[in-house]
PDB file of C-alpha atoms in Angstrom:
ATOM      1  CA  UNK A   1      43.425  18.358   6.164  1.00 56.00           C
ATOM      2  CA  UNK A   2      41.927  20.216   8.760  1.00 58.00           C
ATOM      3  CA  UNK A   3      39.406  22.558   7.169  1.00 58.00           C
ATOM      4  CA  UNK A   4      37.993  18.542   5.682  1.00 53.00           C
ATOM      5  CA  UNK A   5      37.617  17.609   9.132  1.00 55.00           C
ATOM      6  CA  UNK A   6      35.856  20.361  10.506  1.00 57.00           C
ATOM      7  CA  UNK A   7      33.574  20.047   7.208  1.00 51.00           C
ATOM      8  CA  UNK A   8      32.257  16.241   8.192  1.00 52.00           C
ATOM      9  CA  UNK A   9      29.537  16.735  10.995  1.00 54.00           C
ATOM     10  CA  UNK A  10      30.405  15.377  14.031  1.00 60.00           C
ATOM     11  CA  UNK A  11      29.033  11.963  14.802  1.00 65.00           C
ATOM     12  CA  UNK A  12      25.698  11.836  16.084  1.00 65.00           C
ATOM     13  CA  UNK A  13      25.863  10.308  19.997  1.00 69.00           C
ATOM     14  CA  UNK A  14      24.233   7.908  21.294  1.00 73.00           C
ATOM     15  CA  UNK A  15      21.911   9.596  23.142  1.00 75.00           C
ATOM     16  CA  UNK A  16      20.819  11.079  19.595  1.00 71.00           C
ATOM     17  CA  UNK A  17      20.323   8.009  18.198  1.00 71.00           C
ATOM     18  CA  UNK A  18      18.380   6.592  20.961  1.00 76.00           C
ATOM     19  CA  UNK A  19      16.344   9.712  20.645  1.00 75.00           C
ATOM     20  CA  UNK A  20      15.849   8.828  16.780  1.00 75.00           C
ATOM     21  CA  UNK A  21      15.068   5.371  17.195  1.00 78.00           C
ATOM     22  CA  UNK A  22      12.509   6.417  19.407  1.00 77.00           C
ATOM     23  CA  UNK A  23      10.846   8.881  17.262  1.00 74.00           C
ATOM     24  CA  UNK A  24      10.812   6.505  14.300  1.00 78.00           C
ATOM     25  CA  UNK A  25       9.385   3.946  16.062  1.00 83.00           C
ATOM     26  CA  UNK A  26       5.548   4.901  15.020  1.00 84.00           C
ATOM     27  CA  UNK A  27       6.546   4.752  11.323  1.00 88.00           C
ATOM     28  CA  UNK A  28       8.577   1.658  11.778  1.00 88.00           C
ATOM     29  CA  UNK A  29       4.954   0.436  12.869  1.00 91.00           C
ATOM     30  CA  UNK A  30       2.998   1.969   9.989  1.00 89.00           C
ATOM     31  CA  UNK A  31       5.643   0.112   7.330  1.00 92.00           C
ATOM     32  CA  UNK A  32       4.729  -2.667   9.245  1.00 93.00           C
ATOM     33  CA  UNK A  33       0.902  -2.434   8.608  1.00 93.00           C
ATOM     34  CA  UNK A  34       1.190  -1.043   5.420  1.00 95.00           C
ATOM     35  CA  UNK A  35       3.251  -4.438   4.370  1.00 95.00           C
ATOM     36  CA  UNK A  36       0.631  -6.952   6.016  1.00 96.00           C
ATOM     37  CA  UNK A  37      -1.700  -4.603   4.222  1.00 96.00           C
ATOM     38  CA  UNK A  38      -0.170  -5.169   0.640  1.00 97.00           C
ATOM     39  CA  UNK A  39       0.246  -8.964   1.389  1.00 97.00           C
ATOM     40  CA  UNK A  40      -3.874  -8.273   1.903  1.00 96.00           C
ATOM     41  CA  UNK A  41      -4.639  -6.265  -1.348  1.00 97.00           C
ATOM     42  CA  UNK A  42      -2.407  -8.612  -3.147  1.00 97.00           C
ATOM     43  CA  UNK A  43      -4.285 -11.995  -2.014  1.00 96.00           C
ATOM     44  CA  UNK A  44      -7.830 -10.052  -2.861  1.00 95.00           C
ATOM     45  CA  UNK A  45      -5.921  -9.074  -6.816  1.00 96.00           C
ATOM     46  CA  UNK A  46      -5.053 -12.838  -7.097  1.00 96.00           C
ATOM     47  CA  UNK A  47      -8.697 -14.058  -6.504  1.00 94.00           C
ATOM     48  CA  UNK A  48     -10.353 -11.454  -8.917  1.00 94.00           C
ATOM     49  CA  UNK A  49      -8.009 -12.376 -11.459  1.00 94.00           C
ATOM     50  CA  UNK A  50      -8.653 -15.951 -10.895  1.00 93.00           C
ATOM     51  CA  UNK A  51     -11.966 -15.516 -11.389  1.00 91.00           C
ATOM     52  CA  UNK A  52     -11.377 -13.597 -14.370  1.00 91.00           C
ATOM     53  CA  UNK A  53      -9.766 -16.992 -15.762  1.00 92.00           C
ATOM     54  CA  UNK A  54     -12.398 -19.364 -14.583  1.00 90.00           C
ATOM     55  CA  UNK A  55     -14.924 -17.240 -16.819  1.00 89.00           C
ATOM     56  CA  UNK A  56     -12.473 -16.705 -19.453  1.00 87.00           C
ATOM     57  CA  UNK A  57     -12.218 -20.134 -20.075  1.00 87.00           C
ATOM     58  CA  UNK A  58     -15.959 -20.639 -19.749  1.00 84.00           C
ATOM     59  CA  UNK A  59     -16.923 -21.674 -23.579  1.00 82.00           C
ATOM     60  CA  UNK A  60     -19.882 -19.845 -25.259  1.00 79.00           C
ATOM     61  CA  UNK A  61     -21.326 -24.139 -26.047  1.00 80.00           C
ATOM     62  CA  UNK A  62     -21.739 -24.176 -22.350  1.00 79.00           C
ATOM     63  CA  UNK A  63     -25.146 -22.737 -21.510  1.00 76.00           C
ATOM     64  CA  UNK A  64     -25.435 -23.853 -17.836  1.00 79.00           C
ATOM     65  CA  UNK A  65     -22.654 -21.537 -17.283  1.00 80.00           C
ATOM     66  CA  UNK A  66     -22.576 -19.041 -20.214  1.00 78.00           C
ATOM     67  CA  UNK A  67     -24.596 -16.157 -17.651  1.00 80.00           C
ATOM     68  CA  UNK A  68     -21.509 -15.995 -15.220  1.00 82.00           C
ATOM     69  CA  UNK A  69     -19.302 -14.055 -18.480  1.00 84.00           C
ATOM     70  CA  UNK A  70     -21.609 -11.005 -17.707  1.00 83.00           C
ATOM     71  CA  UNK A  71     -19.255 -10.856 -14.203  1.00 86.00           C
ATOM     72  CA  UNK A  72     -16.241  -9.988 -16.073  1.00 89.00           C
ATOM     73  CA  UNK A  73     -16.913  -6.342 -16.282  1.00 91.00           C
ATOM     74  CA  UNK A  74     -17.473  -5.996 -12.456  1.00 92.00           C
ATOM     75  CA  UNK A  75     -14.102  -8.114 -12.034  1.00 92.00           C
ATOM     76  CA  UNK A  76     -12.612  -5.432 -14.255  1.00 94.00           C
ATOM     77  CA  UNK A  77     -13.894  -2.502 -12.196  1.00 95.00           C
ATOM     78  CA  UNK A  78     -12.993  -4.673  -9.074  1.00 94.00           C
ATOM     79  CA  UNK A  79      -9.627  -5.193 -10.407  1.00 96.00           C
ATOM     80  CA  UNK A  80      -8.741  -1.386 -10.900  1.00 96.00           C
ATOM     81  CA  UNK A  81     -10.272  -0.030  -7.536  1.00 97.00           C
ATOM     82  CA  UNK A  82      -7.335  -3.303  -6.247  1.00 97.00           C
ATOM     83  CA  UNK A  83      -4.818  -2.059  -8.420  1.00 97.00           C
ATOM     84  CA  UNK A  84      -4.944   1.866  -7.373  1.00 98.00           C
ATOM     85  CA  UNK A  85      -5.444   0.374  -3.526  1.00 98.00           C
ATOM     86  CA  UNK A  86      -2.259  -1.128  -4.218  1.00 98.00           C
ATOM     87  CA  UNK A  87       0.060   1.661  -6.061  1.00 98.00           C
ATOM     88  CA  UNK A  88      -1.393   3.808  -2.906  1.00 98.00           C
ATOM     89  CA  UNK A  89      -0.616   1.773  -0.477  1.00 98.00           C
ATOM     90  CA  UNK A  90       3.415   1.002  -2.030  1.00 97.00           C
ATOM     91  CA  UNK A  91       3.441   4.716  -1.990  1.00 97.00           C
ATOM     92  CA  UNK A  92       2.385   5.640   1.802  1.00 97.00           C
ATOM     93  CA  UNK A  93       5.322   2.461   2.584  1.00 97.00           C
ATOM     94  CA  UNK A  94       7.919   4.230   0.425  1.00 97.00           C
ATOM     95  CA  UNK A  95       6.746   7.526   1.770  1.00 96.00           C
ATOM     96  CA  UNK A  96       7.037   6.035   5.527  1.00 94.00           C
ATOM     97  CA  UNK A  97      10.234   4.512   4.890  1.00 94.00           C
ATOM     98  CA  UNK A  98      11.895   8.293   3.765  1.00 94.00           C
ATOM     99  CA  UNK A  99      10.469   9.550   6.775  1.00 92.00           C
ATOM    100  CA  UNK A 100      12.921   6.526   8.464  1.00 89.00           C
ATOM    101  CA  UNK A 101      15.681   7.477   6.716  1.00 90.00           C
ATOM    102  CA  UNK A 102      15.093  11.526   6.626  1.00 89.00           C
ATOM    103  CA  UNK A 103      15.273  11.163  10.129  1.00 85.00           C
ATOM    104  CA  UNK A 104      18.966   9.102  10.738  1.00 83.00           C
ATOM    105  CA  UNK A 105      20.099  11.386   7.788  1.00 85.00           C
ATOM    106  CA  UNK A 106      19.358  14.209   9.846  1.00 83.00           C
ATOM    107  CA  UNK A 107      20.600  13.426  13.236  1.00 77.00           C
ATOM    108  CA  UNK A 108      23.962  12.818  11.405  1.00 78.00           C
ATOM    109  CA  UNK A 109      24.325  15.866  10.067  1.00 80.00           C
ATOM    110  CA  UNK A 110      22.312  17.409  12.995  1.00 77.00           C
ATOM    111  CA  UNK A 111      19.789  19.301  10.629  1.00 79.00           C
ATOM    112  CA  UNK A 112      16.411  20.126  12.116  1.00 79.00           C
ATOM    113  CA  UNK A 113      13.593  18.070  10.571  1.00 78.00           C
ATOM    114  CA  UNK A 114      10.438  17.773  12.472  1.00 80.00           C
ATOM    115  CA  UNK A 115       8.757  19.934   9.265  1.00 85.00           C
ATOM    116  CA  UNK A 116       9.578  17.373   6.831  1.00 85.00           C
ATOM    117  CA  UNK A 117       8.869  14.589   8.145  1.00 87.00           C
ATOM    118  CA  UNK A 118       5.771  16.035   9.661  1.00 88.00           C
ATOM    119  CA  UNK A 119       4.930  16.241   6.053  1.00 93.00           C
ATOM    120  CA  UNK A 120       6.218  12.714   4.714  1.00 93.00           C
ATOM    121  CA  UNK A 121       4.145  11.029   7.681  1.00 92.00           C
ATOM    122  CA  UNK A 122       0.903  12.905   6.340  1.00 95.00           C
ATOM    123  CA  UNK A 123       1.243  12.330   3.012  1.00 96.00           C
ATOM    124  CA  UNK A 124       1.836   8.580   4.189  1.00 95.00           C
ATOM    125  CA  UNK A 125      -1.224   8.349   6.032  1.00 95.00           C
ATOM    126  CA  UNK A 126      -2.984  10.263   3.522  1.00 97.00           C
ATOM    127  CA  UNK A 127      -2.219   7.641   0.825  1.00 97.00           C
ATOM    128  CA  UNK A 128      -2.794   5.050   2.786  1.00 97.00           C
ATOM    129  CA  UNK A 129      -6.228   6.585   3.644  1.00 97.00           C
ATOM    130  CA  UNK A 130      -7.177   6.733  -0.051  1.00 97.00           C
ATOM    131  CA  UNK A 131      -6.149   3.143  -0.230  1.00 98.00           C
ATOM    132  CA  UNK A 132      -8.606   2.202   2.496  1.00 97.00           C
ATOM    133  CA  UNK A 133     -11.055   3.568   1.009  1.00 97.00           C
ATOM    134  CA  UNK A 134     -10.357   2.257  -2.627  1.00 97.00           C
ATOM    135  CA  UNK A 135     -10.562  -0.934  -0.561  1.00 96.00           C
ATOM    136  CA  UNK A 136     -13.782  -0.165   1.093  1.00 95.00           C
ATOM    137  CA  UNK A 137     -15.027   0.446  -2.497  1.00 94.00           C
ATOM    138  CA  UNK A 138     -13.940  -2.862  -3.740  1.00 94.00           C
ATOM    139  CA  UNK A 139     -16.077  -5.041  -1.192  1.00 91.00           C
ATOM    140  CA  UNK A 140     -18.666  -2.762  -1.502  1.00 89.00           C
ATOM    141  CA  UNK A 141     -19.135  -4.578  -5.112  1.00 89.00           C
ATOM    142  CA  UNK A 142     -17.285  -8.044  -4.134  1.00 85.00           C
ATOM    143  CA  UNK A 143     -20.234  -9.903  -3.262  1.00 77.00           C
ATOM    144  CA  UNK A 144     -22.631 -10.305  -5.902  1.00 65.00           C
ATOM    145  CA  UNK A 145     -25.500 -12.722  -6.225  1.00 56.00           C
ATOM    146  CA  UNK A 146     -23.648 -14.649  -8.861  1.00 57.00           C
ATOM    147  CA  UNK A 147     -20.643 -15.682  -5.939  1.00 60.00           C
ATOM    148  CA  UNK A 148     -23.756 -17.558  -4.035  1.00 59.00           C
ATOM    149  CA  UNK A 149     -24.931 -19.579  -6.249  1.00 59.00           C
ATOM    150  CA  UNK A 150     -23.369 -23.350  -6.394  1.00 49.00           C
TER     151      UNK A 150
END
């Protein structure tokens, strides 16, 4: 029974886990943004797509209307720069959220890991980088003379 307890790491103290809550503070921040900022992307996929309906529905009988269908291919392209905004965006959170728990995993069984998450909290900003700029894409093309006109 003795050789099991020496095998289970010692409990991290508290002074550990203060230090740990303190260093995961900045990517408890960055899930935060990154979840307003998917609340953002996901309001901006809702319009396109109801647009997308709107000139669905528009019937080919209805001339006054009939030259807002040729919008439906830059909804489309819209729609996928959104969509791959989106998947980057879940992945920097996920990827933020293992650095959270890479680092209480490792203060409890006191392993050194400033290299990995060094490494999860670039590849988290680096996704959500790409999703910025999938995003600065996607207005780029959002306004379009056909949205002005009444």
């Amino acid at each position: 029974m003795d050789n099991v307890i020496q095998l289970v790491p010692v409990t991290p103290s508290i002074d550990q886990l203060a230090r740990i809550i303190g260093n995961v503070a900045a990517p408890a921040f960055l899930l935060g943004a990154v979840a307003s900022f998917i609340s953002v992307l996901i309001s901006r996929i809702n319009r396109v797509v109801d647009r997308a309906q709107f000139l669905h529905g528009i019937t080919d009988d209805d001339t006054s209307k009939n030259y807002l269908k040729a919008d439906i291919p830059r909804l489309r392209h819209r729609a996928s720069l959104l969509n791959r905004s989106l998947f980057c965006s879940i992945l920097s959170a996920i990827l933020t959220a293992l650095i959270i728990i890479v680092a209480f995993i490792s203060a409890l069984f006191n392993v050194a890991h400033e290299y990995g998450v060094a490494l999860l909290f670039m590849a988290a900003l680096l996704t959500f980088c790409a999703s910025l700029v999938d995003l600065a894409r996607e207005t780029r093309i959002a306004l379009h003379d056909n949205d002005l006109r009444v």
